[in-house]
mmCIF file of C-alpha atoms in Angstrom:
data_model
loop_
_atom_site.group_PDB
_atom_site.id
_atom_site.type_symbol
_atom_site.label_atom_id
_atom_site.label_comp_id
_atom_site.label_asym_id
_atom_site.label_seq_id
_atom_site.Cartn_x
_atom_site.Cartn_y
_atom_site.Cartn_z
ATOM 1 C CA MET A 1 28.295 58.740 -30.633
ATOM 2 C CA THR A 2 28.325 55.665 -32.812
ATOM 3 C CA THR A 3 29.933 52.614 -31.170
ATOM 4 C CA SER A 4 30.086 48.932 -32.048
ATOM 5 C CA SER A 5 29.295 45.595 -30.371
ATOM 6 C CA CYS A 6 31.459 42.755 -31.651
ATOM 7 C CA THR A 7 31.387 39.051 -30.719
ATOM 8 C CA VAL A 8 34.511 37.113 -31.578
ATOM 9 C CA GLN A 9 34.808 33.359 -31.161
ATOM 10 C CA GLY A 10 38.177 31.672 -30.995
ATOM 11 C CA LEU A 11 38.216 28.552 -33.144
ATOM 12 C CA THR A 12 40.807 25.894 -33.756
ATOM 13 C CA ASN A 13 42.514 27.685 -36.666
ATOM 14 C CA GLY A 14 41.419 31.249 -36.381
ATOM 15 C CA PHE A 15 38.373 33.205 -35.434
ATOM 16 C CA SER A 16 35.134 34.444 -36.759
ATOM 17 C CA GLY A 17 33.172 37.493 -35.733
ATOM 18 C CA ASN A 18 29.811 39.120 -36.045
ATOM 19 C CA CYS A 19 29.759 42.876 -35.592
ATOM 20 C CA SER A 20 26.989 45.368 -35.555
ATOM 21 C CA SER A 21 26.902 49.095 -34.844
ATOM 22 C CA ALA A 22 24.328 51.172 -33.088
ATOM 23 C CA SER A 23 23.984 54.722 -31.817
ATOM 24 C CA THR A 24 24.513 54.065 -28.132
ATOM 25 C CA SER A 25 26.636 55.535 -25.403
ATOM 26 C CA ALA A 26 28.984 52.597 -25.007
ATOM 27 C CA GLY A 27 30.236 49.557 -26.859
ATOM 28 C CA THR A 28 30.881 45.940 -25.858
ATOM 29 C CA CYS A 29 33.306 43.408 -27.251
ATOM 30 C CA THR A 30 32.908 39.785 -26.143
ATOM 31 C CA SER A 31 35.572 37.169 -26.789
ATOM 32 C CA THR A 32 34.737 33.485 -26.197
ATOM 33 C CA LEU A 33 37.480 30.868 -26.198
ATOM 34 C CA LEU A 34 36.189 27.419 -27.077
ATOM 35 C CA GLU A 35 39.322 25.270 -27.202
ATOM 36 C CA PRO A 36 41.090 24.441 -23.918
ATOM 37 C CA GLY A 37 44.495 24.960 -25.581
ATOM 38 C CA TRP A 38 43.679 28.453 -26.895
ATOM 39 C CA HIS A 39 45.501 30.959 -24.714
ATOM 40 C CA GLY A 40 44.011 34.155 -25.984
ATOM 41 C CA MET A 41 43.769 36.628 -28.798
ATOM 42 C CA ARG A 42 43.908 40.337 -29.303
ATOM 43 C CA PRO A 43 40.359 41.542 -29.664
ATOM 44 C CA HIS A 44 39.634 44.377 -32.076
ATOM 45 C CA ARG A 45 39.157 47.690 -30.348
ATOM 46 C CA TYR A 46 38.118 51.137 -31.463
ATOM 47 C CA HIS A 47 40.365 53.971 -30.319
ATOM 48 C CA THR A 48 39.954 57.694 -30.228
ATOM 49 C CA PRO A 49 42.680 59.842 -31.759
ATOM 50 C CA GLY A 50 45.685 60.226 -29.543
ATOM 51 C CA GLU A 51 44.720 57.358 -27.258
ATOM 52 C CA ARG A 52 47.627 55.099 -26.343
ATOM 53 C CA ARG A 53 47.060 51.446 -27.122
ATOM 54 C CA SER A 54 47.047 49.205 -24.094
ATOM 55 C CA ARG A 55 48.654 45.791 -24.398
ATOM 56 C CA ARG A 56 46.625 42.698 -23.543
ATOM 57 C CA PRO A 57 48.197 40.195 -21.208
ATOM 58 C CA ALA A 58 50.298 37.556 -22.901
ATOM 59 C CA SER A 59 47.740 34.841 -22.189
ATOM 60 C CA LEU A 60 44.147 34.517 -21.214
ATOM 61 C CA PRO A 61 42.605 31.750 -19.193
ATOM 62 C CA ALA A 62 40.678 29.133 -21.144
ATOM 63 C CA SER A 63 37.373 30.694 -20.278
ATOM 64 C CA SER A 64 34.823 33.099 -21.562
ATOM 65 C CA THR A 65 35.890 36.738 -21.015
ATOM 66 C CA ARG A 66 33.644 39.712 -21.426
ATOM 67 C CA ILE A 67 35.358 43.105 -21.922
ATOM 68 C CA SER A 68 33.315 46.292 -21.920
ATOM 69 C CA LEU A 69 34.791 49.372 -23.597
ATOM 70 C CA SER A 70 33.559 52.870 -22.984
ATOM 71 C CA ALA A 71 33.306 55.568 -25.634
ATOM 72 C CA ALA A 72 36.655 57.011 -24.490
ATOM 73 C CA GLY A 73 38.382 53.695 -25.015
ATOM 74 C CA ARG A 74 38.957 53.027 -21.319
ATOM 75 C CA ARG A 75 38.782 49.432 -20.146
ATOM 76 C CA SER A 76 35.964 48.595 -17.746
ATOM 77 C CA ARG A 77 35.817 45.700 -15.322
ATOM 78 C CA CYS A 78 35.801 42.144 -16.709
ATOM 79 C CA THR A 79 33.681 39.246 -15.607
ATOM 80 C CA THR A 80 34.916 35.708 -16.177
ATOM 81 C CA ARG A 81 32.429 32.921 -16.829
ATOM 82 C CA ARG A 82 33.724 29.384 -17.031
ATOM 83 C CA PRO A 83 31.565 27.010 -19.039
ATOM 84 C CA SER A 84 30.482 23.830 -17.293
ATOM 85 C CA LEU A 85 32.274 20.836 -18.786
ATOM 86 C CA ALA A 86 30.404 18.238 -16.682
ATOM 87 C CA PRO A 87 28.008 16.063 -18.688
ATOM 88 C CA LYS A 88 24.318 16.516 -18.037
ATOM 89 C CA PRO A 89 22.778 13.734 -15.947
ATOM 90 C CA PRO A 90 20.432 11.423 -17.837
ATOM 91 C CA PRO A 91 16.713 12.027 -17.329
ATOM 92 C CA ARG A 92 15.151 10.152 -14.439
ATOM 93 C CA THR A 93 12.858 7.292 -15.313
ATOM 94 C CA THR A 94 10.516 5.099 -13.313
ATOM 95 C CA ASP A 95 11.997 1.901 -14.731
ATOM 96 C CA THR A 96 14.354 -0.235 -12.693
ATOM 97 C CA THR A 97 16.606 -3.106 -13.594
ATOM 98 C CA THR A 98 16.987 -6.533 -12.139
ATOM 99 C CA SER A 99 20.202 -7.811 -10.632
ATOM 100 C CA ARG A 100 21.030 -9.330 -14.017
ATOM 101 C CA GLY A 101 20.641 -6.019 -15.794
ATOM 102 C CA GLN A 102 17.333 -6.897 -17.430
ATOM 103 C CA PRO A 103 14.798 -4.062 -17.466
ATOM 104 C CA THR A 104 11.670 -4.398 -15.390
ATOM 105 C CA SER A 105 8.702 -2.067 -15.289
ATOM 106 C CA ARG A 106 7.622 0.008 -12.316
ATOM 107 C CA GLY A 107 5.835 -2.007 -9.632
ATOM 108 C CA GLU A 108 7.484 -5.356 -10.345
ATOM 109 C CA LEU A 109 10.117 -5.100 -7.609
ATOM 110 C CA MET A 110 8.418 -4.975 -4.207
ATOM 111 C CA GLY A 111 10.018 -4.943 -0.786
ATOM 112 C CA PHE A 112 8.741 -6.956 2.153
ATOM 113 C CA ARG A 113 7.277 -3.833 3.744
ATOM 114 C CA GLU A 114 5.323 -2.956 0.588
ATOM 115 C CA ILE A 115 3.914 -6.487 0.456
ATOM 116 C CA LEU A 116 2.719 -6.220 4.064
ATOM 117 C CA GLU A 117 1.062 -2.895 3.254
ATOM 118 C CA PHE A 118 -0.545 -4.382 0.148
ATOM 119 C CA VAL A 119 -2.227 -7.245 2.034
ATOM 120 C CA LYS A 120 -2.960 -5.038 5.082
ATOM 121 C CA ILE A 121 -1.279 -7.432 7.456
ATOM 122 C CA GLU A 122 -2.813 -5.588 10.417
ATOM 123 C CA HIS A 123 -6.204 -7.023 9.391
ATOM 124 C CA MET A 124 -4.766 -10.437 10.228
ATOM 125 C CA LEU A 125 -5.439 -9.399 13.815
ATOM 126 C CA PHE A 126 -9.147 -9.969 13.156
ATOM 127 C CA SER A 127 -8.935 -13.668 12.371
ATOM 128 C CA LEU A 128 -5.826 -14.774 14.289
ATOM 129 C CA PRO A 129 -7.408 -14.973 17.776
ATOM 130 C CA PHE A 130 -10.295 -17.020 16.399
ATOM 131 C CA VAL A 131 -7.833 -19.321 14.642
ATOM 132 C CA LEU A 132 -6.349 -20.039 18.054
ATOM 133 C CA ILE A 133 -9.807 -20.338 19.633
ATOM 134 C CA GLY A 134 -10.745 -22.975 17.041
ATOM 135 C CA ALA A 135 -7.551 -24.908 17.776
ATOM 136 C CA LEU A 136 -8.222 -24.744 21.521
ATOM 137 C CA ILE A 137 -11.762 -26.053 21.063
ATOM 138 C CA ALA A 138 -10.273 -29.070 19.286
ATOM 139 C CA VAL A 139 -8.271 -29.979 22.423
ATOM 140 C CA ASP A 140 -11.013 -28.999 24.892
ATOM 141 C CA ALA A 141 -9.332 -25.709 25.782
ATOM 142 C CA GLU A 142 -6.122 -27.367 26.964
ATOM 143 C CA PRO A 143 -3.220 -25.410 25.402
ATOM 144 C CA SER A 144 -0.721 -27.995 26.630
ATOM 145 C CA ASP A 145 -2.308 -30.588 24.340
ATOM 146 C CA LEU A 146 -1.493 -28.571 21.224
ATOM 147 C CA ALA A 147 1.628 -29.676 19.385
ATOM 148 C CA VAL A 148 4.029 -26.911 18.392
ATOM 149 C CA LEU A 149 4.208 -28.172 14.807
ATOM 150 C CA ASP A 150 0.414 -28.190 14.530
ATOM 151 C CA ILE A 151 0.250 -24.567 15.660
ATOM 152 C CA MET A 152 3.002 -23.622 13.212
ATOM 153 C CA TRP A 153 1.246 -25.195 10.202
ATOM 154 C CA ILE A 154 -2.102 -23.736 11.268
ATOM 155 C CA LEU A 155 -0.579 -20.253 11.386
ATOM 156 C CA ILE A 156 1.111 -20.717 7.997
ATOM 157 C CA ALA A 157 -2.189 -21.790 6.459
ATOM 158 C CA ALA A 158 -4.028 -18.910 8.153
ATOM 159 C CA VAL A 159 -1.545 -16.288 6.922
ATOM 160 C CA GLY A 160 -1.717 -17.780 3.431
ATOM 161 C CA ALA A 161 -5.515 -17.701 3.453
ATOM 162 C CA ARG A 162 -5.631 -14.118 4.677
ATOM 163 C CA GLY A 163 -3.036 -12.963 2.142
ATOM 164 C CA LEU A 164 -4.814 -14.778 -0.696
ATOM 165 C CA ALA A 165 -8.169 -13.234 0.235
ATOM 166 C CA MET A 166 -6.775 -9.704 0.282
ATOM 167 C CA THR A 167 -4.752 -10.154 -2.911
ATOM 168 C CA LEU A 168 -7.709 -11.521 -4.882
ATOM 169 C CA ASN A 169 -9.896 -8.703 -3.595
ATOM 170 C CA ARG A 170 -7.314 -6.093 -4.666
ATOM 171 C CA ILE A 171 -6.936 -7.641 -8.130
ATOM 172 C CA ILE A 172 -10.648 -8.002 -8.834
ATOM 173 C CA ASP A 173 -11.489 -4.553 -7.416
ATOM 174 C CA LYS A 174 -8.621 -2.742 -9.148
ATOM 175 C CA ASP A 175 -10.898 -0.615 -11.356
ATOM 176 C CA VAL A 176 -13.334 0.055 -8.500
ATOM 177 C CA ASP A 177 -10.480 1.227 -6.283
ATOM 178 C CA ALA A 178 -9.162 3.485 -9.059
ATOM 179 C CA ALA A 179 -12.517 5.285 -9.283
ATOM 180 C CA ASN A 180 -12.701 5.818 -5.507
ATOM 181 C CA PRO A 181 -10.720 8.855 -4.239
ATOM 182 C CA ARG A 182 -10.079 7.104 -0.918
ATOM 183 C CA THR A 183 -8.554 4.014 -2.519
ATOM 184 C CA ALA A 184 -7.082 5.443 -5.734
ATOM 185 C CA ASP A 185 -3.583 5.512 -4.222
ATOM 186 C CA ARG A 186 -3.553 1.798 -3.432
ATOM 187 C CA HIS A 187 -0.783 -0.271 -4.963
ATOM 188 C CA LEU A 188 -2.538 -1.555 -8.082
ATOM 189 C CA PRO A 189 -4.545 1.558 -9.104
ATOM 190 C CA SER A 190 -1.545 3.838 -8.552
ATOM 191 C CA GLY A 191 0.861 1.561 -10.392
ATOM 192 C CA ALA A 192 3.078 1.009 -7.341
ATOM 193 C CA MET A 193 2.577 -2.722 -7.902
ATOM 194 C CA SER A 194 2.122 -4.418 -11.245
ATOM 195 C CA LEU A 195 -0.713 -6.836 -11.871
ATOM 196 C CA ARG A 196 1.823 -9.558 -12.610
ATOM 197 C CA THR A 197 3.391 -9.088 -9.185
ATOM 198 C CA ALA A 198 -0.028 -9.242 -7.525
ATOM 199 C CA TRP A 199 -0.820 -12.544 -9.241
ATOM 200 C CA ALA A 200 2.571 -13.890 -8.204
ATOM 201 C CA LEU A 201 1.766 -13.006 -4.589
ATOM 202 C CA ALA A 202 -1.597 -14.754 -4.914
ATOM 203 C CA VAL A 203 0.196 -17.927 -6.012
ATOM 204 C CA VAL A 204 2.598 -17.695 -3.059
ATOM 205 C CA PHE A 205 -0.235 -17.237 -0.555
ATOM 206 C CA LEU A 206 -2.202 -20.092 -2.123
ATOM 207 C CA ALA A 207 0.863 -22.304 -1.776
ATOM 208 C CA MET A 208 1.139 -21.368 1.913
ATOM 209 C CA LEU A 209 -2.497 -22.318 2.466
ATOM 210 C CA LEU A 210 -2.182 -25.649 0.664
ATOM 211 C CA VAL A 211 1.147 -26.624 2.229
ATOM 212 C CA GLY A 212 -0.106 -25.784 5.717
ATOM 213 C CA ALA A 213 -3.301 -27.807 5.214
ATOM 214 C CA TRP A 214 -1.341 -30.698 3.682
ATOM 215 C CA GLN A 215 0.979 -30.874 6.673
ATOM 216 C CA LEU A 216 -1.987 -31.007 9.058
ATOM 217 C CA ASN A 217 -4.100 -33.791 7.554
ATOM 218 C CA THR A 218 -5.697 -35.030 4.342
ATOM 219 C CA VAL A 219 -9.181 -33.780 5.218
ATOM 220 C CA ALA A 220 -7.919 -30.240 5.787
ATOM 221 C CA LEU A 221 -6.138 -30.301 2.429
ATOM 222 C CA GLN A 222 -9.178 -31.618 0.566
ATOM 223 C CA MET A 223 -11.363 -28.913 2.130
ATOM 224 C CA ALA A 224 -8.952 -26.092 1.236
ATOM 225 C CA TRP A 225 -10.945 -25.335 -1.919
ATOM 226 C CA LEU A 226 -13.796 -23.936 0.211
ATOM 227 C CA PRO A 227 -12.062 -20.756 1.466
ATOM 228 C CA VAL A 228 -10.497 -20.157 -1.960
ATOM 229 C CA LEU A 229 -13.940 -20.247 -3.589
ATOM 230 C CA ALA A 230 -15.358 -17.950 -0.900
ATOM 231 C CA PHE A 231 -12.549 -15.431 -1.478
ATOM 232 C CA VAL A 232 -13.170 -15.320 -5.227
ATOM 233 C CA ILE A 233 -16.939 -14.875 -4.875
ATOM 234 C CA TYR A 234 -16.870 -11.993 -2.379
ATOM 235 C CA PRO A 235 -15.648 -9.149 -4.664
ATOM 236 C CA TYR A 236 -18.329 -10.018 -7.219
ATOM 237 C CA LEU A 237 -21.069 -10.544 -4.637
ATOM 238 C CA LYS A 238 -20.873 -6.963 -3.378
ATOM 239 C CA ARG A 239 -21.726 -5.803 -6.889
ATOM 240 C CA GLY A 240 -25.094 -7.502 -6.577
ATOM 241 C CA THR A 241 -26.364 -7.613 -2.982
ATOM 242 C CA TRP A 242 -25.917 -5.988 0.414
ATOM 243 C CA LEU A 243 -25.610 -9.481 1.917
ATOM 244 C CA CYS A 244 -21.944 -9.269 0.931
ATOM 245 C CA HIS A 245 -21.212 -8.071 4.486
ATOM 246 C CA PHE A 246 -22.369 -11.421 5.848
ATOM 247 C CA TRP A 247 -20.456 -13.294 3.158
ATOM 248 C CA LEU A 248 -17.305 -11.486 4.254
ATOM 249 C CA GLY A 249 -18.070 -12.580 7.803
ATOM 250 C CA GLY A 250 -18.441 -16.128 6.520
ATOM 251 C CA CYS A 251 -14.986 -15.952 4.943
ATOM 252 C CA LEU A 252 -13.455 -15.121 8.309
ATOM 253 C CA ALA A 253 -15.702 -17.649 10.066
ATOM 254 C CA LEU A 254 -13.798 -20.366 8.211
ATOM 255 C CA ALA A 255 -10.743 -19.470 10.326
ATOM 256 C CA PRO A 256 -11.825 -21.130 13.606
ATOM 257 C CA ALA A 257 -13.514 -23.976 11.724
ATOM 258 C CA GLY A 258 -10.405 -24.628 9.639
ATOM 259 C CA ALA A 259 -8.098 -24.574 12.657
ATOM 260 C CA TRP A 260 -10.389 -27.002 14.474
ATOM 261 C CA LEU A 261 -10.424 -29.354 11.474
ATOM 262 C CA GLY A 262 -6.650 -29.138 11.227
ATOM 263 C CA ILE A 263 -6.423 -30.716 14.697
ATOM 264 C CA VAL A 264 -9.310 -33.215 14.874
ATOM 265 C CA GLY A 265 -9.143 -34.276 11.228
ATOM 266 C CA ASP A 266 -5.962 -36.199 11.922
ATOM 267 C CA ASP A 267 -7.811 -38.586 14.278
ATOM 268 C CA LEU A 268 -11.431 -38.483 13.097
ATOM 269 C CA GLY A 269 -10.925 -38.069 9.365
ATOM 270 C CA TRP A 270 -14.074 -37.230 7.416
ATOM 271 C CA ALA A 271 -16.156 -38.237 10.434
ATOM 272 C CA ALA A 272 -15.179 -34.892 11.966
ATOM 273 C CA ILE A 273 -17.493 -33.299 9.390
ATOM 274 C CA THR A 274 -20.040 -35.982 8.574
ATOM 275 C CA GLY A 275 -20.442 -36.936 12.238
ATOM 276 C CA PHE A 276 -21.335 -33.332 13.219
ATOM 277 C CA HIS A 277 -18.513 -33.099 15.721
ATOM 278 C CA TRP A 278 -18.405 -29.402 14.917
ATOM 279 C CA TYR A 279 -21.806 -28.887 16.571
ATOM 280 C CA PRO A 280 -22.491 -26.869 18.640
ATOM 281 C CA ARG A 281 -19.303 -25.131 19.763
ATOM 282 C CA VAL A 282 -17.504 -24.656 16.452
ATOM 283 C CA LEU A 283 -20.747 -23.745 14.697
ATOM 284 C CA LEU A 284 -21.695 -21.130 17.301
ATOM 285 C CA ILE A 285 -18.211 -19.600 17.314
ATOM 286 C CA SER A 286 -18.263 -19.358 13.511
ATOM 287 C CA MET A 287 -21.754 -17.822 13.499
ATOM 288 C CA GLY A 288 -20.595 -15.290 16.077
ATOM 289 C CA VAL A 289 -17.698 -14.349 13.790
ATOM 290 C CA ILE A 290 -20.138 -13.816 10.892
ATOM 291 C CA PHE A 291 -22.233 -11.334 12.898
ATOM 292 C CA TRP A 292 -19.163 -9.678 14.418
ATOM 293 C CA ILE A 293 -17.468 -9.034 11.058
ATOM 294 C CA ALA A 294 -20.750 -7.940 9.461
ATOM 295 C CA ALA A 295 -21.273 -5.362 12.225
ATOM 296 C CA TYR A 296 -17.801 -3.974 11.615
ATOM 297 C CA ASP A 297 -18.029 -4.013 7.814
ATOM 298 C CA LEU A 298 -21.349 -2.144 7.808
ATOM 299 C CA ASN A 299 -19.675 0.772 9.573
ATOM 300 C CA TYR A 300 -16.503 0.491 7.495
ATOM 301 C CA SER A 301 -18.535 0.931 4.308
ATOM 302 C CA LEU A 302 -19.764 4.314 5.552
ATOM 303 C CA MET A 303 -16.551 5.846 4.196
ATOM 304 C CA ASP A 304 -17.452 4.939 0.609
ATOM 305 C CA VAL A 305 -21.188 5.540 0.303
ATOM 306 C CA ASP A 306 -20.962 7.999 -2.597
ATOM 307 C CA SER A 307 -18.252 6.053 -4.413
ATOM 308 C CA ASP A 308 -20.063 2.740 -3.912
ATOM 309 C CA ARG A 309 -23.271 4.202 -5.260
ATOM 310 C CA ALA A 310 -21.477 5.515 -8.352
ATOM 311 C CA ALA A 311 -19.636 2.212 -8.901
ATOM 312 C CA GLY A 312 -22.715 0.046 -8.395
ATOM 313 C CA ILE A 313 -21.531 -1.511 -5.120
ATOM 314 C CA HIS A 314 -24.535 -2.707 -3.103
ATOM 315 C CA SER A 315 -23.377 -1.998 0.433
ATOM 316 C CA PHE A 316 -25.834 -1.791 3.313
ATOM 317 C CA PRO A 317 -25.580 2.024 3.670
ATOM 318 C CA VAL A 318 -26.171 2.430 -0.074
ATOM 319 C CA ARG A 319 -29.198 0.124 -0.003
ATOM 320 C CA PHE A 320 -30.865 1.191 3.264
ATOM 321 C CA GLY A 321 -29.262 4.536 4.153
ATOM 322 C CA VAL A 322 -26.602 5.735 6.542
ATOM 323 C CA GLU A 323 -29.059 6.352 9.382
ATOM 324 C CA LYS A 324 -29.957 2.643 9.619
ATOM 325 C CA THR A 325 -26.377 1.421 9.730
ATOM 326 C CA GLY A 326 -25.792 2.175 13.413
ATOM 327 C CA PRO A 327 -28.936 0.488 14.815
ATOM 328 C CA THR A 328 -28.381 -2.550 12.588
ATOM 329 C CA SER A 329 -24.779 -2.843 13.780
ATOM 330 C CA ILE A 330 -25.947 -2.821 17.392
ATOM 331 C CA LYS A 331 -28.417 -5.629 16.651
ATOM 332 C CA LEU A 332 -25.651 -7.648 15.020
ATOM 333 C CA THR A 333 -23.461 -7.066 18.078
ATOM 334 C CA ILE A 334 -26.181 -8.463 20.318
ATOM 335 C CA ALA A 335 -26.427 -11.443 17.950
ATOM 336 C CA TRP A 336 -22.728 -12.291 18.240
ATOM 337 C CA LEU A 337 -22.929 -11.808 22.014
ATOM 338 C CA PHE A 338 -25.496 -14.640 22.228
ATOM 339 C CA CYS A 339 -23.570 -16.866 19.816
ATOM 340 C CA PHE A 340 -20.285 -16.588 21.706
ATOM 341 C CA ALA A 341 -21.947 -16.898 25.106
ATOM 342 C CA MET A 342 -23.894 -20.009 24.061
ATOM 343 C CA ALA A 343 -20.783 -21.599 22.563
ATOM 344 C CA ASP A 344 -19.200 -21.599 26.037
ATOM 345 C CA PRO A 345 -16.047 -23.370 24.840
ATOM 346 C CA THR A 346 -14.524 -23.599 28.312
ATOM 347 C CA GLY A 347 -17.519 -23.845 30.604
ATOM 348 C CA GLY A 348 -15.919 -21.144 32.744
ATOM 349 C CA ILE A 349 -16.999 -17.694 33.853
ATOM 350 C CA PHE A 350 -14.092 -15.732 32.359
ATOM 351 C CA PHE A 351 -15.018 -16.336 28.728
ATOM 352 C CA PHE A 352 -18.616 -15.317 29.439
ATOM 353 C CA ILE A 353 -17.473 -12.119 31.178
ATOM 354 C CA SER A 354 -15.160 -11.238 28.281
ATOM 355 C CA VAL A 355 -18.035 -11.653 25.804
ATOM 356 C CA ILE A 356 -20.346 -9.364 27.793
ATOM 357 C CA LEU A 357 -17.605 -6.769 28.325
ATOM 358 C CA MET A 358 -16.584 -6.503 24.667
ATOM 359 C CA ALA A 359 -20.178 -6.438 23.445
ATOM 360 C CA LEU A 360 -20.936 -3.463 25.692
ATOM 361 C CA ILE A 361 -17.788 -1.640 24.543
ATOM 362 C CA ASN A 362 -18.630 -2.230 20.875
ATOM 363 C CA ILE A 363 -22.197 -1.001 21.345
ATOM 364 C CA ASN A 364 -20.972 2.136 23.114
ATOM 365 C CA VAL A 365 -18.522 2.950 20.299
ATOM 366 C CA ILE A 366 -21.193 2.451 17.630
ATOM 367 C CA ASP A 367 -23.638 4.618 19.572
ATOM 368 C CA GLN A 368 -21.042 7.423 19.843
ATOM 369 C CA ARG A 369 -20.238 7.399 16.118
ATOM 370 C CA ASP A 370 -21.132 11.037 15.463
ATOM 371 C CA SER A 371 -19.297 12.398 18.506
ATOM 372 C CA LEU A 372 -16.017 10.505 18.166
ATOM 373 C CA PRO A 373 -13.246 12.496 16.407
ATOM 374 C CA ASP A 374 -12.043 9.399 14.511
ATOM 375 C CA PHE A 375 -14.795 6.813 14.641
ATOM 376 C CA GLN A 376 -13.291 4.458 12.048
ATOM 377 C CA THR A 377 -9.961 4.114 13.853
ATOM 378 C CA THR A 378 -11.637 3.706 17.235
ATOM 379 C CA PHE A 379 -14.058 1.075 15.982
ATOM 380 C CA PHE A 380 -11.282 -0.802 14.179
ATOM 381 C CA ARG A 381 -9.228 -1.042 17.359
ATOM 382 C CA THR A 382 -12.262 -2.034 19.403
ATOM 383 C CA SER A 383 -13.189 -4.773 16.938
ATOM 384 C CA VAL A 384 -9.641 -6.141 16.859
ATOM 385 C CA LEU A 385 -9.472 -6.083 20.652
ATOM 386 C CA THR A 386 -12.672 -8.133 20.853
ATOM 387 C CA GLY A 387 -11.130 -11.330 19.521
ATOM 388 C CA TRP A 388 -8.044 -11.081 21.702
ATOM 389 C CA VAL A 389 -10.049 -10.462 24.873
ATOM 390 C CA LEU A 390 -12.215 -13.489 24.075
ATOM 391 C CA LEU A 391 -9.079 -15.583 23.547
ATOM 392 C CA ALA A 392 -7.685 -14.413 26.884
ATOM 393 C CA GLY A 393 -10.985 -15.257 28.589
ATOM 394 C CA MET A 394 -10.758 -18.760 27.145
ATOM 395 C CA VAL A 395 -7.168 -19.375 28.232
ATOM 396 C CA ILE A 396 -7.537 -18.049 31.788
#
């Protein structure tokens, strides 16, 4: 039997339709009301002879109504579909706006937590105990002789120096980090932080370093250029020589020396440096820090051997092989053991015992590298613990 499918749209002043016929077993008539004030219309229907016309309701809801008619003209069930009148939400973007409504690109607004993650504030635990050791050496290991304000400005300068070193390293190594799968999700390569924000942080950390040194004494302020220069050189040095591990140790070795100068420079002035007052205790402590950090950094670089080789980074494992990293780290650990023990900043037995104890623990962890489930985390915690145990041995 030939039936028809007709679509009728209710408009503001009438209707329009589009009908087609086909040889099917049933027909469909769809009426769509578009205006909210349109109450309904009588759709065209096909009737068989003798069939009684059925009257539509007086009004229809302002919705889309689908009416299916069978070949016999009987009315089938209706389904009502209300169109969504809510506006579509705007597409999500990665841009944010400032409090004044000015647009700012992704990565320019950073929270305090993101900044701490960016500078790896947990690595401050490496240098902080030796900052305090350097300050204690300046007062002959008498904590009561340290002024609270001096400690405060020393810590501000130390945090500024550490933050500046990490920020400069992240900025200079941005492309290297992007090519390394392990570091590709860091803030700058991933775009979580903009380069402009990173430079702004570098300025803030530099200001902390300079203000802290200025509040301590003139000599400390005039020597503040030395750590800044060391921080800038390090990222470029590792592109040329494996001695970069020792240079990194030298950067952290400036921590106890700088804290010591921040105390004695107020009384001795430039004579603190030219008169060799830093020999032997400050020198031996700083040399011990160089070997200690180098031993850690050699093992840390094991995670990036393939990436460093591809990027032209001259780490020790890339230059001499992974198998030589462990034995060399043990030799460096023995070297810092002798340096710290010979420094003997207190003349007591507890500092000497703490040095021996932590050296043995470090050697054992390095020797068990292949059997530990998470060597890097274990060695990091052991290395951090070393400085704090030495500080405790000095205070006791």
